[in-house]
PDB file of C-alpha atoms in Angstrom:
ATOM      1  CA  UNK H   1       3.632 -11.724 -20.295  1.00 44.00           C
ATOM      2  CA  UNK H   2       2.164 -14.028 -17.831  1.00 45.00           C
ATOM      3  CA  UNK H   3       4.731 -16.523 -16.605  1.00 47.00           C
ATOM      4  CA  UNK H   4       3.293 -17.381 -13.166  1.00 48.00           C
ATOM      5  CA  UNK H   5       0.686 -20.268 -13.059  1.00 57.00           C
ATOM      6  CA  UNK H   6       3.184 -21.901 -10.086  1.00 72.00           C
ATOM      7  CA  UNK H   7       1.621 -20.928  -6.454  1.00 82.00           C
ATOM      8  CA  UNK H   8       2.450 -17.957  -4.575  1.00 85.00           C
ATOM      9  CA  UNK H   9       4.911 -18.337  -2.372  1.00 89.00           C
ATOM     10  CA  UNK H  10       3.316 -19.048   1.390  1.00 93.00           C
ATOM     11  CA  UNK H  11       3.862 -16.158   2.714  1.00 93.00           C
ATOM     12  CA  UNK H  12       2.367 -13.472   0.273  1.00 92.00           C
ATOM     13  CA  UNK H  13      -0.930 -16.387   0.980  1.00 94.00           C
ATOM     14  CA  UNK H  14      -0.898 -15.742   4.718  1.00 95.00           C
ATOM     15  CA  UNK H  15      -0.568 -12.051   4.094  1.00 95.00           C
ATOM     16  CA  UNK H  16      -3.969 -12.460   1.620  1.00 95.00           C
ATOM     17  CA  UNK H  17      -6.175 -14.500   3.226  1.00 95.00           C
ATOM     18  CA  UNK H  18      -4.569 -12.431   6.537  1.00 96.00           C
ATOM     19  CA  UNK H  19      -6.033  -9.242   4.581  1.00 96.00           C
ATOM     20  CA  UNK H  20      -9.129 -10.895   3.257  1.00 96.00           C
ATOM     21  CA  UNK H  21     -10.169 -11.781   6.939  1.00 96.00           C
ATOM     22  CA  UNK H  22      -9.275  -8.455   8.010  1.00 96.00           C
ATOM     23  CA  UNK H  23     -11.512  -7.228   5.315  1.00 95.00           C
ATOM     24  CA  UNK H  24     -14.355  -9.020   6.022  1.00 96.00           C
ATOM     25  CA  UNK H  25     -14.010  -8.382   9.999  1.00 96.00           C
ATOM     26  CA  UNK H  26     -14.040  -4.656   8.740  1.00 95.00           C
ATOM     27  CA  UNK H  27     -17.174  -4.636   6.900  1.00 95.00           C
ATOM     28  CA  UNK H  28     -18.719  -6.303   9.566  1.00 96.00           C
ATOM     29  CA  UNK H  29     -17.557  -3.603  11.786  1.00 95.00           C
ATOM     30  CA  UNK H  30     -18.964  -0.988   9.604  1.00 95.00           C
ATOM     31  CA  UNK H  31     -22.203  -2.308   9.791  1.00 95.00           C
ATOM     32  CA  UNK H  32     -21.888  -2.562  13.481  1.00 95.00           C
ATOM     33  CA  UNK H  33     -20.920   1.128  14.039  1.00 93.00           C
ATOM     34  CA  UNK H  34     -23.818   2.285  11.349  1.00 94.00           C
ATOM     35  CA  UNK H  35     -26.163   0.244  13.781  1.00 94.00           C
ATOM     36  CA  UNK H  36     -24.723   1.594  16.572  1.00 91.00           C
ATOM     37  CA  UNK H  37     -24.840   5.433  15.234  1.00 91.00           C
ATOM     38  CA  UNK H  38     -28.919   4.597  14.482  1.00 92.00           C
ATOM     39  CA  UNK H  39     -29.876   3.832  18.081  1.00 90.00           C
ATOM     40  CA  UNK H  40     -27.225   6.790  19.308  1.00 87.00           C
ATOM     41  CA  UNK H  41     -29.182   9.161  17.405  1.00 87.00           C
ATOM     42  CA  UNK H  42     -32.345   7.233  18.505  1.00 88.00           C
ATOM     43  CA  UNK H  43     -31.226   7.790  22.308  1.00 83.00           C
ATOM     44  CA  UNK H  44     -31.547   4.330  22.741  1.00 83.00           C
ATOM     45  CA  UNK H  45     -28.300   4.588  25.145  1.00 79.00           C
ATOM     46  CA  UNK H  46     -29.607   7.813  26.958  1.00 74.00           C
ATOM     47  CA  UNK H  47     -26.176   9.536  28.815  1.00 74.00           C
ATOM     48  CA  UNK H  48     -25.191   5.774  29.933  1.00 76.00           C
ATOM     49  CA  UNK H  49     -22.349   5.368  27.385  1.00 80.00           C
ATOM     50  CA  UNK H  50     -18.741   4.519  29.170  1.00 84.00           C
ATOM     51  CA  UNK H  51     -16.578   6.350  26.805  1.00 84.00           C
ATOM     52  CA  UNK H  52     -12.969   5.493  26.738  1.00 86.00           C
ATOM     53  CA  UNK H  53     -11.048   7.729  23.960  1.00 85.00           C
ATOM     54  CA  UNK H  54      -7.330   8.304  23.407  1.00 86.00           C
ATOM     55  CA  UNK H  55      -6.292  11.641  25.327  1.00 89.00           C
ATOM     56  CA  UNK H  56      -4.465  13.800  22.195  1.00 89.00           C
ATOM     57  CA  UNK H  57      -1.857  15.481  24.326  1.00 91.00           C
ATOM     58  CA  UNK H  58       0.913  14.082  26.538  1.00 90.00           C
ATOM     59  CA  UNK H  59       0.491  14.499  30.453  1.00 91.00           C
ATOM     60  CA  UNK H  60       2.695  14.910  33.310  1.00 91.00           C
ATOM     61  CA  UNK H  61       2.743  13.371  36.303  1.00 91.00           C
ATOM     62  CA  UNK H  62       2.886  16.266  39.557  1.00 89.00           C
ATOM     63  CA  UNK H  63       4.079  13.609  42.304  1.00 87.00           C
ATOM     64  CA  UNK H  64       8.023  12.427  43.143  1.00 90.00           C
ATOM     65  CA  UNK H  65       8.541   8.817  42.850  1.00 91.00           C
ATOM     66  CA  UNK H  66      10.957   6.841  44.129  1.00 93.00           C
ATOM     67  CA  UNK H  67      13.255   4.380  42.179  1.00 94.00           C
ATOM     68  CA  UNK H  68      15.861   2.088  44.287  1.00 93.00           C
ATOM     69  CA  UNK H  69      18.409   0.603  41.843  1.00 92.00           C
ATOM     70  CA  UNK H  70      21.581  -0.710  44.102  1.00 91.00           C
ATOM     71  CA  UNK H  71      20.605   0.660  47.755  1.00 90.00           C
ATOM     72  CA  UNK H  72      20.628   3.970  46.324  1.00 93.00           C
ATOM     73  CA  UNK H  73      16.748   5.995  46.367  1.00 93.00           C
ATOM     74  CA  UNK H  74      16.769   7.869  43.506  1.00 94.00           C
ATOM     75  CA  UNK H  75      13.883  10.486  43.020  1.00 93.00           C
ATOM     76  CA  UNK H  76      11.699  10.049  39.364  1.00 94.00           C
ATOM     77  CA  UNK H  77       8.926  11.542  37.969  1.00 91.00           C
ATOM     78  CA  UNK H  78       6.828  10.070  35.485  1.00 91.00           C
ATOM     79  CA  UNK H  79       6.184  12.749  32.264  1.00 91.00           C
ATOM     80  CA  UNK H  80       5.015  12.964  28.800  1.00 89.00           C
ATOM     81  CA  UNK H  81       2.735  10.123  29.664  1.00 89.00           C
ATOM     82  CA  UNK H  82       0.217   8.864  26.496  1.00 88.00           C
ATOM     83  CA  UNK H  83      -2.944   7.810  28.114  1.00 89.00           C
ATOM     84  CA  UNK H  84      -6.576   7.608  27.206  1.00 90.00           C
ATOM     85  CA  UNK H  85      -9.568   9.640  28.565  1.00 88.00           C
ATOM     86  CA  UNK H  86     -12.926   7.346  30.331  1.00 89.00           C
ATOM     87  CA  UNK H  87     -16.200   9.083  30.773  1.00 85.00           C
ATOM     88  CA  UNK H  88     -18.031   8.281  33.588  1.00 83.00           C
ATOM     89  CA  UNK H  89     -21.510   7.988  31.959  1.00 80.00           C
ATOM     90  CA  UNK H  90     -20.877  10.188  28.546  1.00 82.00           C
ATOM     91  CA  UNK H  91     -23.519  12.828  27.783  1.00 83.00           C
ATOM     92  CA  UNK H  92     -25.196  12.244  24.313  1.00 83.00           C
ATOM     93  CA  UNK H  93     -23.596  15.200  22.649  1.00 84.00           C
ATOM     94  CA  UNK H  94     -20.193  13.523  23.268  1.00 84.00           C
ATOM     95  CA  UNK H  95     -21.267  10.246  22.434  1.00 86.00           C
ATOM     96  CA  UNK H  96     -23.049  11.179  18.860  1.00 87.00           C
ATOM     97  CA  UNK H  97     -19.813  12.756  17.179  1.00 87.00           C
ATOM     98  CA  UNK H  98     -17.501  10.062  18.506  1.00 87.00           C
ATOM     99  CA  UNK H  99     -19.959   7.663  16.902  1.00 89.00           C
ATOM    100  CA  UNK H 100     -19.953   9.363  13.614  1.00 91.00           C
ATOM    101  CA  UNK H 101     -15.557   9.780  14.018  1.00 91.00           C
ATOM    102  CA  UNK H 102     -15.237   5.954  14.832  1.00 91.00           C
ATOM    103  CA  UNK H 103     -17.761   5.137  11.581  1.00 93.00           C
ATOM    104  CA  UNK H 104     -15.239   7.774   9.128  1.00 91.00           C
ATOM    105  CA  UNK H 105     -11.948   6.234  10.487  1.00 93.00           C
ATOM    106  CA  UNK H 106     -13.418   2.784  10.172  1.00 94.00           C
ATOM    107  CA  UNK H 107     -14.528   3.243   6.687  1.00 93.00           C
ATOM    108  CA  UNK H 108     -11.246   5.134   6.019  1.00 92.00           C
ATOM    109  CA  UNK H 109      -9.257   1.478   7.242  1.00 94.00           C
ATOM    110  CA  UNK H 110     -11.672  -0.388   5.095  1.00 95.00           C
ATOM    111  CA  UNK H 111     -10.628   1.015   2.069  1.00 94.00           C
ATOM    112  CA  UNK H 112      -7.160   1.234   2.533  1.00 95.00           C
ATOM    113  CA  UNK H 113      -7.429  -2.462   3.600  1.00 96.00           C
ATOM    114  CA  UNK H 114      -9.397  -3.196   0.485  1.00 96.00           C
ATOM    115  CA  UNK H 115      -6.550  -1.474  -1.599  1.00 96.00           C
ATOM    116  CA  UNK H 116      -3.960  -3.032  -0.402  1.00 96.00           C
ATOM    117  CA  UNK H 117      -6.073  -6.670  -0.847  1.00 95.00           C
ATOM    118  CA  UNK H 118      -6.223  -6.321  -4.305  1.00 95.00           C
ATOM    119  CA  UNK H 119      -2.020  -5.548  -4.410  1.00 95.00           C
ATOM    120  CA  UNK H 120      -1.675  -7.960  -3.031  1.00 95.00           C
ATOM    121  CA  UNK H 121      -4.244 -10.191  -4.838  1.00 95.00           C
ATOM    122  CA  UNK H 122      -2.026  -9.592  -7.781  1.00 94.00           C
ATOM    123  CA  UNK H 123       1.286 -10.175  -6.450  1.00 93.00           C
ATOM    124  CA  UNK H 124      -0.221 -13.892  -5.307  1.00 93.00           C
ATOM    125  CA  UNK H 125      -1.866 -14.219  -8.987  1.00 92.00           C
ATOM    126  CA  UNK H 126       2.314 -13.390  -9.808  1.00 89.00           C
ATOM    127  CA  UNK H 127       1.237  -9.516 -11.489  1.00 89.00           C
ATOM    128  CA  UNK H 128       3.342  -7.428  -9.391  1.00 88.00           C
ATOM    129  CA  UNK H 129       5.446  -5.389 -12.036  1.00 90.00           C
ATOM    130  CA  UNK H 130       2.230  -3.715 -13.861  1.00 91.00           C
ATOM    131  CA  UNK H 131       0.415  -0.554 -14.026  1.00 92.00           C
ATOM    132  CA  UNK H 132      -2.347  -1.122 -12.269  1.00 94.00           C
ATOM    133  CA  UNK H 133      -0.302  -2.324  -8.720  1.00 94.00           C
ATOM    134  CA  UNK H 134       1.483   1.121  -9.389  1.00 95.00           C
ATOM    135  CA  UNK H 135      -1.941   3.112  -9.166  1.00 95.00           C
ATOM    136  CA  UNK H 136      -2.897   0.760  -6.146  1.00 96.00           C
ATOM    137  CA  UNK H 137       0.377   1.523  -4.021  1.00 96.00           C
ATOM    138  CA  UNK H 138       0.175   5.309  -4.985  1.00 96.00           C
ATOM    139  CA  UNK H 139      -3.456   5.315  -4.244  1.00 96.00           C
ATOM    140  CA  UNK H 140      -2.597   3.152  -0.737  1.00 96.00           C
ATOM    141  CA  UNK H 141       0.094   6.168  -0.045  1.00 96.00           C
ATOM    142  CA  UNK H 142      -2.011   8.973  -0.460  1.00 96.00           C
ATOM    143  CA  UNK H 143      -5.167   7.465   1.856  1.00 96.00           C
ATOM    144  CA  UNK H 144      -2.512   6.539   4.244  1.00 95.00           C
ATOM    145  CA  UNK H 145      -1.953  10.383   4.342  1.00 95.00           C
ATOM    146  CA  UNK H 146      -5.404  11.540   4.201  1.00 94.00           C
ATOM    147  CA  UNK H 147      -5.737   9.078   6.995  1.00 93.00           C
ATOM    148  CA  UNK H 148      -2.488  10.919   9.250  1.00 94.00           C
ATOM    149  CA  UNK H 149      -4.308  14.588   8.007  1.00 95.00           C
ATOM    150  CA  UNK H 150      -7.203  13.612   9.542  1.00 93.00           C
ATOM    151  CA  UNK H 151      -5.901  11.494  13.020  1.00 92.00           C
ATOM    152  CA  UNK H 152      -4.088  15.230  13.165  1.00 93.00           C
ATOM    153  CA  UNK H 153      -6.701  17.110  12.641  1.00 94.00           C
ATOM    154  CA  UNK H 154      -9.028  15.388  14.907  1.00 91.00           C
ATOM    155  CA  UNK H 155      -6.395  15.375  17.506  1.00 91.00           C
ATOM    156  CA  UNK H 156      -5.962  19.593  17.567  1.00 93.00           C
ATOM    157  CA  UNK H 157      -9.680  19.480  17.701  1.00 92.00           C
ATOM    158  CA  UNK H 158      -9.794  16.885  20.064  1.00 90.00           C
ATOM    159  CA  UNK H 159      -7.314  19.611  22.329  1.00 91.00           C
ATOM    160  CA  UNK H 160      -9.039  22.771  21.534  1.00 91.00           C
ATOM    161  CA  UNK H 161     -12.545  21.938  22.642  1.00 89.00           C
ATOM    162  CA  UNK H 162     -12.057  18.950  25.178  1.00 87.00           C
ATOM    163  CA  UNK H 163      -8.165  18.184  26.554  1.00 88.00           C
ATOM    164  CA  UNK H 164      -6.777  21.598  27.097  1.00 88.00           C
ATOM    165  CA  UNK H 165     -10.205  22.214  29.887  1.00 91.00           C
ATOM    166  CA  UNK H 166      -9.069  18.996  31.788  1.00 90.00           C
ATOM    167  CA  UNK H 167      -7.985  19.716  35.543  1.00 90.00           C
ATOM    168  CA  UNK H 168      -6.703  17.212  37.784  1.00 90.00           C
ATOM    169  CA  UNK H 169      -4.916  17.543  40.718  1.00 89.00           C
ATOM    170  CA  UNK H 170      -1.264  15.613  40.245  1.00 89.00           C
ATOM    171  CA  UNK H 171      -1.540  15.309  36.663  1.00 91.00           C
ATOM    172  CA  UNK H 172      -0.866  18.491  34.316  1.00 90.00           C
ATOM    173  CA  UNK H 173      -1.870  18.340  30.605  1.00 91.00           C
ATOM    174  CA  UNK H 174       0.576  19.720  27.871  1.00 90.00           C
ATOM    175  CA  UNK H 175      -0.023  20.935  24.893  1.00 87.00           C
ATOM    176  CA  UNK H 176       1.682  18.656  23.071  1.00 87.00           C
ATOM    177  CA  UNK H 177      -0.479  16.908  20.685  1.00 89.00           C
ATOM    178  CA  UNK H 178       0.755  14.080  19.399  1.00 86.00           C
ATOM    179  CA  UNK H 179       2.137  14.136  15.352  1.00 87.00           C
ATOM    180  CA  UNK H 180       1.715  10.246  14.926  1.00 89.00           C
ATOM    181  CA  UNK H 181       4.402  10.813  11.926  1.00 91.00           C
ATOM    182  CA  UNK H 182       4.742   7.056  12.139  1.00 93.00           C
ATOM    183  CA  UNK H 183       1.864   7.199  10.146  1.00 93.00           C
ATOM    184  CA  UNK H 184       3.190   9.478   7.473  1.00 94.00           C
ATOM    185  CA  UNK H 185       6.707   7.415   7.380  1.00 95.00           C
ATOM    186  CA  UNK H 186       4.812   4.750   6.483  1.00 95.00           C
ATOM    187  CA  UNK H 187       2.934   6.456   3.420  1.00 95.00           C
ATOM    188  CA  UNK H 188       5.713   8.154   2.415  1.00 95.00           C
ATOM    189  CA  UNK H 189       7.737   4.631   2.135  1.00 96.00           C
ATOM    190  CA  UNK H 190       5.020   3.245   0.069  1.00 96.00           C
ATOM    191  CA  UNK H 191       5.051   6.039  -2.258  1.00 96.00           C
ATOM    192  CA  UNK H 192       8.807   5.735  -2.714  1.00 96.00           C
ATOM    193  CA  UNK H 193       7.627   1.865  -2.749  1.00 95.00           C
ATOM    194  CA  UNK H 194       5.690   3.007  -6.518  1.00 95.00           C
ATOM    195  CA  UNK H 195       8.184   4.775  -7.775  1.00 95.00           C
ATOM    196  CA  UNK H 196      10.191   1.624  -7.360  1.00 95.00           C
ATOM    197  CA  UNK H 197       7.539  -0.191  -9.014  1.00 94.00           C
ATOM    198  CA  UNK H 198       7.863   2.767 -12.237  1.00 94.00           C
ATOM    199  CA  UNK H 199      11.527   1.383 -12.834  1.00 93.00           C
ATOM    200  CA  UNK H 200      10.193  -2.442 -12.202  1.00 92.00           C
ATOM    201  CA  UNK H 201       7.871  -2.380 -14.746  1.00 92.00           C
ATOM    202  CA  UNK H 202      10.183  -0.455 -17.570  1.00 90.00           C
ATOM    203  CA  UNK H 203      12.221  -3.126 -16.825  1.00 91.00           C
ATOM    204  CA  UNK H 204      10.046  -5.559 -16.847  1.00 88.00           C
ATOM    205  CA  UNK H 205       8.570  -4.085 -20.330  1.00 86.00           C
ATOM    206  CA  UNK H 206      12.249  -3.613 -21.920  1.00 86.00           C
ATOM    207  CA  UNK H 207      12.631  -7.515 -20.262  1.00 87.00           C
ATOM    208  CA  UNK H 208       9.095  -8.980 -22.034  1.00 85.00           C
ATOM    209  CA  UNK H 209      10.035  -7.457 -25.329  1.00 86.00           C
ATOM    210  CA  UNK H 210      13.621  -8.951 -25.488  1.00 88.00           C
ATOM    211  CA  UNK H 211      13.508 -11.169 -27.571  1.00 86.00           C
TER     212      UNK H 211
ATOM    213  CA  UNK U   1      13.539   3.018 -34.510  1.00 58.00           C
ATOM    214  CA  UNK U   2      16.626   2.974 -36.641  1.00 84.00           C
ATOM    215  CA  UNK U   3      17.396  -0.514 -36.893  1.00 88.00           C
ATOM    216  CA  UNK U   4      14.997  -2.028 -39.086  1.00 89.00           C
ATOM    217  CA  UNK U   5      14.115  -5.997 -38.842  1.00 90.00           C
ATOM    218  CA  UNK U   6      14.047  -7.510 -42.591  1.00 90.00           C
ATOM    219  CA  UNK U   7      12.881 -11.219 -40.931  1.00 90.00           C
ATOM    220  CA  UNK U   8       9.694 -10.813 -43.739  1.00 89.00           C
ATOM    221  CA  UNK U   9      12.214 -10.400 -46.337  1.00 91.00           C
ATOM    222  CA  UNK U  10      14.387 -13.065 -45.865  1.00 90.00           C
ATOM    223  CA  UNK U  11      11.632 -15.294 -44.654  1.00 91.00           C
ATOM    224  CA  UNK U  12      10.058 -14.614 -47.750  1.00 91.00           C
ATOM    225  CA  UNK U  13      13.293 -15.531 -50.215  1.00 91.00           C
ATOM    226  CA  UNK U  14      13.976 -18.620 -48.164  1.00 89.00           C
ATOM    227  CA  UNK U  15       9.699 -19.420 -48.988  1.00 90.00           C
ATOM    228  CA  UNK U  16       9.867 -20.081 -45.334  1.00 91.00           C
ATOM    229  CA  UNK U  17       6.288 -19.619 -43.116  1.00 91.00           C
ATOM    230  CA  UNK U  18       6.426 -17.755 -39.998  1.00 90.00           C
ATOM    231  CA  UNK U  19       4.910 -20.416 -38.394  1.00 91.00           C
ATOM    232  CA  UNK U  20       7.945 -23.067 -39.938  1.00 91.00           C
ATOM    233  CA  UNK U  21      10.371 -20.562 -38.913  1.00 92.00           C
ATOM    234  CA  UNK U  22       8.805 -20.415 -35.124  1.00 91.00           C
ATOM    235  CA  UNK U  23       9.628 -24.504 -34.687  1.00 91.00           C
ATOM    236  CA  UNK U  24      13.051 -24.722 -36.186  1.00 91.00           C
ATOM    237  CA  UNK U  25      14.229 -21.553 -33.825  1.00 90.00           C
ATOM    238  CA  UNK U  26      12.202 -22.686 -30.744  1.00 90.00           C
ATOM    239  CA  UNK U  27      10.973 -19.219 -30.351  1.00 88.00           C
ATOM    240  CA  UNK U  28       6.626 -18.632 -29.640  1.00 90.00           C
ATOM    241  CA  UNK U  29       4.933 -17.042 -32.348  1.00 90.00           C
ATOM    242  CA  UNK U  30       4.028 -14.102 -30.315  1.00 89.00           C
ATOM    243  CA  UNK U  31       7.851 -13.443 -29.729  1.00 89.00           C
ATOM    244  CA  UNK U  32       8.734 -13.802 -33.375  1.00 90.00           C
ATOM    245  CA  UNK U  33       5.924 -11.654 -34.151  1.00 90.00           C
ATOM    246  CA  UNK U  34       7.130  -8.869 -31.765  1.00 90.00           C
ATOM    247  CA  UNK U  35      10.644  -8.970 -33.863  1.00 89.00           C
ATOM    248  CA  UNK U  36       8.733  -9.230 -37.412  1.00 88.00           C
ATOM    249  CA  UNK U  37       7.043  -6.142 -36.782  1.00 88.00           C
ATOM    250  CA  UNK U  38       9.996  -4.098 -35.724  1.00 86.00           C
ATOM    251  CA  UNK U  39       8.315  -3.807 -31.726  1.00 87.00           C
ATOM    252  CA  UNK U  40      10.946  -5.490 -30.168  1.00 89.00           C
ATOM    253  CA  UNK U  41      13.765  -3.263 -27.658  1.00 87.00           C
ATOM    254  CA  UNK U  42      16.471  -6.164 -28.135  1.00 90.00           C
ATOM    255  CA  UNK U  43      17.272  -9.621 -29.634  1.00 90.00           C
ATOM    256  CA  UNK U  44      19.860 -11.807 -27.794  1.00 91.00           C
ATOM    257  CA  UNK U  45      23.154 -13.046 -29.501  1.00 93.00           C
ATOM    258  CA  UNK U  46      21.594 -17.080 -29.351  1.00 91.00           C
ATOM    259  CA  UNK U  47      18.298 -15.834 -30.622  1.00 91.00           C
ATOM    260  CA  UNK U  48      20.356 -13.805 -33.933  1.00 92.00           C
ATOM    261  CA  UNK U  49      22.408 -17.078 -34.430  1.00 93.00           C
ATOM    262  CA  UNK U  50      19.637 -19.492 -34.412  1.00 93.00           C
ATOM    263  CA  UNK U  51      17.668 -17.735 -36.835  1.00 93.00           C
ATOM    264  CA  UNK U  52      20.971 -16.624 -38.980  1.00 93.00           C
ATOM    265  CA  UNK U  53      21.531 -20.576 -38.717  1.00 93.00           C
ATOM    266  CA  UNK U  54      17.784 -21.537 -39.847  1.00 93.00           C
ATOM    267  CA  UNK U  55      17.113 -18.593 -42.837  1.00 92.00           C
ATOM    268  CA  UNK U  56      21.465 -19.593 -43.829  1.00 91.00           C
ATOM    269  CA  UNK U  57      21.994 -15.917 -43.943  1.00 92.00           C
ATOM    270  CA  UNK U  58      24.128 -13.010 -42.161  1.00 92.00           C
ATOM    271  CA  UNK U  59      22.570 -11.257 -39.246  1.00 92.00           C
ATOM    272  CA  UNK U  60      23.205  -8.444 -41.591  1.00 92.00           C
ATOM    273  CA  UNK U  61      20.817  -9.785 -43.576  1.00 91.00           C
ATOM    274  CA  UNK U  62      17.896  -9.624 -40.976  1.00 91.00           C
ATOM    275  CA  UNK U  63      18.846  -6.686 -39.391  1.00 92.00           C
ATOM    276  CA  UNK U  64      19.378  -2.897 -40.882  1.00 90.00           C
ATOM    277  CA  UNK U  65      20.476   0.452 -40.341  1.00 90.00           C
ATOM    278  CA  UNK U  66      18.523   4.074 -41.647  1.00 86.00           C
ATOM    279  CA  UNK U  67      19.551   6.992 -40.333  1.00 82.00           C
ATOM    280  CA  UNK U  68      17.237  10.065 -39.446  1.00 69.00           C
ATOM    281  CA  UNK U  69      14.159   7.967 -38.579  1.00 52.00           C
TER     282      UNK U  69
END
């Protein structure tokens, strides 16, 4: 039974047209990257590209610092340090899978962006205990997975063939690659969000057909 | 379901239309069709004594008990 034709309350709004410009800013950014891939491939930037990528592994810092906290020198040293890797003019090789990686994750966003648009589309259009926003949230949980698989993934990749050959002289690489479990906390949260939703809409059901 | 709705029945000996029914009770059409046709999980106490008041009968009267279906 529909018994919403009263507005959504603001805030689901600002979180729609939030996600709708998000969405659109996406696609945009899709076509960008496919442009950009075209004239990678067509070594229209030569070995030129300035690279700047996340670095998949923590690093330490090999130098004593000095902290003074109440006239008192105390010796620090700065470890498991996130930090991101620049290529002084990236070879082409480099360049071409990084440009296909950013177009996959970038599609990947887009349609767990457009999923969760069209939840929320229905919670604003006052559907939220149905079937089909159950699907959506399961469906939003599992990409949100796939999505953490593959960061992972890349990231071990990312170690084996380019962090773990890094040399510097005061910094030392781990080998701790990073989990990002952040990510799966969030898709597992959503997924216990749907099973939620299960109970909503029996009730809801039991609710409609009360009579 | 077990609990069978009779609402035809009595409707029917009171030569009362669904429809007739529907304004005296204040209830939608839709709703009162859900409990005609025996699809409905639960009727509330002020919806029974409306329609017990409009159809002058006993909720016994609209609503009945088989066992083993």
């Amino acid at each position: 039974m529909k018994e919403m034709n009263e507005k959504a309350p603001l805030s689901i709004r600002i979180i729609y047209w939030f996600t709708n410009i998000i969405f659109g800013l996406l696609i945009l950014i899709f076509i960008a990257s496919i442009v950009f891939n075209i004239l990678l491939y067509t070594s229209f930037f030569g070995d030129d590209m300035q690279l700047h990528t996340r670095l998949p592994v923590k690093v330490d810092f090999i130098e004593i610092g000095n902290l003074r906290v109440q006239d008192q020198d105390i010796k620090v040293e700065l470890v498991d340090a996130t930090t991101q890797i620049h290529f002084i003019n990236t070879p082409a090789f480099i360049t071409k899978k990084v440009g296909i990686i950013i177009m996959v994750v970038i599609l990947f966003t887009g349609f767990l962006t457009w999923t969760f648009q069209r939840f929320i589309k229905n919670v604003k259009n006052g559907e939220i205990f149905t079937v089909k926003n159950i699907s959506l949230l399961k469906r939003l949980a599992y990409g949100i997975e796939g999505f953490w698989l593959f960061t992972v993934v890349y990231m071990h990749i990312s170690y084996h063939v380019m962090a773990k050959y890094l040399e510097f002289e005061n910094v030392r690489i781990t080998n701790e690659v990073q989990s990002y479990s952040g990510i799966l906390f969030v898709a597992l949260f959503i997924w216990v969000l749907a099973h939620i939703f299960i109970t909503g809409v029996k009730l809801k059901q039991e609710n409609d057909l009360t009579i | 379901m077990s609990v069978i709705v009779n609402l035809d029945v009595m409707l029917a000996r009171r030569k009362m239309s669904l429809t007739e029914l529907s304004e005296r009770v204040g209830i939608t059409m839709s709703n009162l069709s859900i409990l005609k046709k025996g699809k409905a999980k639960a009727i509330r106490f002020s919806t029974l004594e409306r329609i017990c008041e409009v159809l002058e009968c006993q909720p016994g009267d609209i609503l009945e008990y088989q066992s083993g279906q």
